[in-house]
Amino acid sequence: MDAAPGVKTSPDFPIPDKMKAWVLGNPGELKLTEKPVPVPKRAEVLVRIDAVAICATDLEIIDHGSPALIQGGKPFNKNFTPGHEYMGTVVALGPGVDEYKIGQRVTVEIHAGCGQCKRCREGMYTSCHNYGLNYGDVDKGHRANGFTTDGGFCEYQINNLNTLVAIPDAMSDEEATLVVTAGTAMYGLTELGGLVAGESVVVTGPGPIGLLGVAVAKAMGAYPVILTGTRDNRLKIGKELGADHVINVRNVDVVETVKRLNGGKGVDYVVECSGAPNAVNEAIRMVNRGGKVCLAAFPHAETPVDVAHIVRNNIYLYGIRGEGKSATHRAEAFMSQKRFDATKIHTHTFALEDLPTAIRYAKDRVDDAIKVVVKAKGVAAHRVAAE
Ligand SMILES: [Zn+2]
Ligand SMILES: [Zn+2]
């Protein structure tokens, strides 16, 4: 890293000038290159990336571009490094930074809003009105690493202080990469009203956010927590993470079954994590009158919805983007207090150089992969027993 005025470093953590970084070429094409190690500015630190998890949204960005937005457009052939679910060690402090120490382990959330727009001022920085404006003469200081700025499929990255979450020594690198996933579920539940103790919750779709959504809802005292999905092996993990009931939707009428499990009237909340074409219409029929539905998945196509049913029954729908209002800090608090074991969804680890293989495992669910992690410090690939 080039020395810059006011930037603090330590001989204990020597920083090279160049680093390995994967960059996105044409759709679906990742190339391993070298980039200069970035230099932290005011209110930023440099993080040495120790582990990064692959998210379904990374796969979407690599193949289709959206929702990444680089210089106002698609991210292809712009020397862009994707990856957003990473953790690591603070190795340099930008000018004036004393909130973190060199050598401290942190995990990161994605969005550093501009800090000045209406939504940022409300804590909704994942809905920043200056999303993607961080270049040239429209630099508003917004960053969303792996979406609008370079992300974590590399060795070092700069992060705004507001995106850092301190983690305890007892939390493994792999577990720390899952804080942002749990934080997304936490943000959804916060936006639905926050206090879910004794309230009934259905989570639809046992992907990573759905599975940790079950864990977070249960840790917050919700009852019953019901998980729906199509794959029994994932529903089993949902039970281990706290689901009171699981429903394989291939076998039964899911709306009827949810109602039967909850006194005939439906549940208070649905957290929709499947993105299935019929998911919204099912969700609005699973909630009781006045119930709330959190939409946390991105479906590929426009979805027809029974608006009359929503209006007649005073049902609330919430679109949820990311993990605002410091939800990652609340998720980390649950995880560091061992209120649930997020590592049940981590299945495989690969070296950073093997990113294409890791992506294939995540995309094709090879060997029942759920969360696949890559580590920069040279590891042999391994599968984690998910029993
Ligand atoms: Zn993600
Ligand atoms: Zn903003």
mmCIF file of N, CA and C in Angstrom, residues 56-62 64-70 73-75 80 84 111 131-132 144 146-148 298 321:
data_model
loop_
_atom_site.group_PDB
_atom_site.id
_atom_site.type_symbol
_atom_site.label_atom_id
_atom_site.label_comp_id
_atom_site.label_asym_id
_atom_site.label_seq_id
_atom_site.Cartn_x
_atom_site.Cartn_y
_atom_site.Cartn_z
ATOM 1 N N ALA A 56 -26.121 -15.962 -2.934
ATOM 2 C CA ALA A 56 -26.886 -16.095 -4.185
ATOM 3 C C ALA A 56 -26.858 -14.789 -4.976
ATOM 4 N N THR A 57 -26.782 -13.660 -4.280
ATOM 5 C CA THR A 57 -26.739 -12.374 -4.988
ATOM 6 C C THR A 57 -25.416 -12.201 -5.741
ATOM 7 N N ASP A 58 -24.319 -12.755 -5.223
ATOM 8 C CA ASP A 58 -23.053 -12.733 -5.982
ATOM 9 C C ASP A 58 -23.224 -13.480 -7.309
ATOM 10 N N LEU A 59 -23.904 -14.640 -7.248
ATOM 11 C CA LEU A 59 -24.092 -15.447 -8.462
ATOM 12 C C LEU A 59 -24.919 -14.660 -9.484
ATOM 13 N N GLU A 60 -25.920 -13.954 -8.979
ATOM 14 C CA GLU A 60 -26.782 -13.124 -9.820
ATOM 15 C C GLU A 60 -25.953 -12.002 -10.489
ATOM 16 N N ILE A 61 -25.106 -11.359 -9.696
ATOM 17 C CA ILE A 61 -24.283 -10.260 -10.214
ATOM 18 C C ILE A 61 -23.297 -10.782 -11.259
ATOM 19 N N ILE A 62 -22.647 -11.899 -10.963
ATOM 20 C CA ILE A 62 -21.626 -12.431 -11.868
ATOM 21 C C ILE A 62 -22.254 -12.822 -13.213
ATOM 22 N N HIS A 64 -25.577 -11.905 -14.346
ATOM 23 C CA HIS A 64 -26.558 -10.973 -14.948
ATOM 24 C C HIS A 64 -26.269 -9.503 -14.673
ATOM 25 N N GLY A 65 -25.345 -9.202 -13.770
ATOM 26 C CA GLY A 65 -24.999 -7.798 -13.507
ATOM 27 C C GLY A 65 -25.786 -7.185 -12.363
ATOM 28 N N SER A 66 -27.109 -7.119 -12.509
ATOM 29 C CA SER A 66 -27.965 -6.534 -11.480
ATOM 30 C C SER A 66 -27.965 -7.441 -10.246
ATOM 31 N N PRO A 67 -28.057 -6.924 -9.004
ATOM 32 C CA PRO A 67 -28.238 -5.519 -8.621
ATOM 33 C C PRO A 67 -26.947 -4.705 -8.444
ATOM 34 N N ALA A 68 -25.812 -5.175 -8.959
ATOM 35 C CA ALA A 68 -24.617 -4.322 -8.886
ATOM 36 C C ALA A 68 -24.777 -3.137 -9.836
ATOM 37 N N LEU A 69 -24.175 -2.024 -9.475
ATOM 38 C CA LEU A 69 -24.298 -0.789 -10.261
ATOM 39 C C LEU A 69 -22.939 -0.100 -10.196
ATOM 40 N N ILE A 70 -22.173 -0.210 -11.302
ATOM 41 C CA ILE A 70 -20.836 0.374 -11.304
ATOM 42 C C ILE A 70 -20.813 1.507 -12.322
ATOM 43 N N GLY A 73 -23.949 1.812 -14.324
ATOM 44 C CA GLY A 73 -24.432 0.754 -15.225
ATOM 45 C C GLY A 73 -24.016 -0.630 -14.765
ATOM 46 N N LYS A 74 -24.137 -1.595 -15.697
ATOM 47 C CA LYS A 74 -23.793 -2.980 -15.372
ATOM 48 C C LYS A 74 -22.306 -3.095 -15.043
ATOM 49 N N PRO A 75 -21.944 -4.110 -14.247
ATOM 50 C CA PRO A 75 -20.581 -4.176 -13.718
ATOM 51 C C PRO A 75 -19.568 -4.882 -14.624
ATOM 52 N N PHE A 80 -14.148 -4.681 -11.927
ATOM 53 C CA PHE A 80 -14.928 -4.735 -10.679
ATOM 54 C C PHE A 80 -14.720 -6.080 -9.972
ATOM 55 N N HIS A 84 -19.360 -9.857 -1.093
ATOM 56 C CA HIS A 84 -19.754 -8.895 -0.058
ATOM 57 C C HIS A 84 -19.888 -9.469 1.344
ATOM 58 N N HIS A 111 -23.481 -1.985 3.184
ATOM 59 C CA HIS A 111 -23.843 -0.631 2.764
ATOM 60 C C HIS A 111 -23.312 0.442 3.707
ATOM 61 N N TYR A 131 -27.611 5.940 -3.747
ATOM 62 C CA TYR A 131 -27.078 4.599 -4.051
ATOM 63 C C TYR A 131 -26.266 4.635 -5.351
ATOM 64 N N GLY A 132 -25.047 4.169 -5.257
ATOM 65 C CA GLY A 132 -24.219 4.067 -6.472
ATOM 66 C C GLY A 132 -23.498 5.348 -6.851
ATOM 67 N N ALA A 144 -21.301 0.417 -1.382
ATOM 68 C CA ALA A 144 -21.933 -0.864 -1.076
ATOM 69 C C ALA A 144 -20.959 -1.888 -1.650
ATOM 70 N N GLY A 146 -18.999 -4.747 -3.149
ATOM 71 C CA GLY A 146 -19.467 -5.906 -3.911
ATOM 72 C C GLY A 146 -20.700 -5.591 -4.744
ATOM 73 N N PHE A 147 -21.234 -4.364 -4.612
ATOM 74 C CA PHE A 147 -22.409 -3.923 -5.390
ATOM 75 C C PHE A 147 -22.088 -2.653 -6.194
ATOM 76 N N THR A 148 -21.659 -1.606 -5.494
ATOM 77 C CA THR A 148 -21.364 -0.342 -6.193
ATOM 78 C C THR A 148 -19.881 0.014 -6.101
ATOM 79 N N PHE A 298 -35.532 -11.831 -4.135
ATOM 80 C CA PHE A 298 -35.787 -11.136 -5.412
ATOM 81 C C PHE A 298 -36.298 -12.169 -6.426
ATOM 82 N N ARG A 321 -34.507 -4.489 1.804
ATOM 83 C CA ARG A 321 -33.231 -4.537 1.105
ATOM 84 C C ARG A 321 -32.098 -4.504 2.124
#
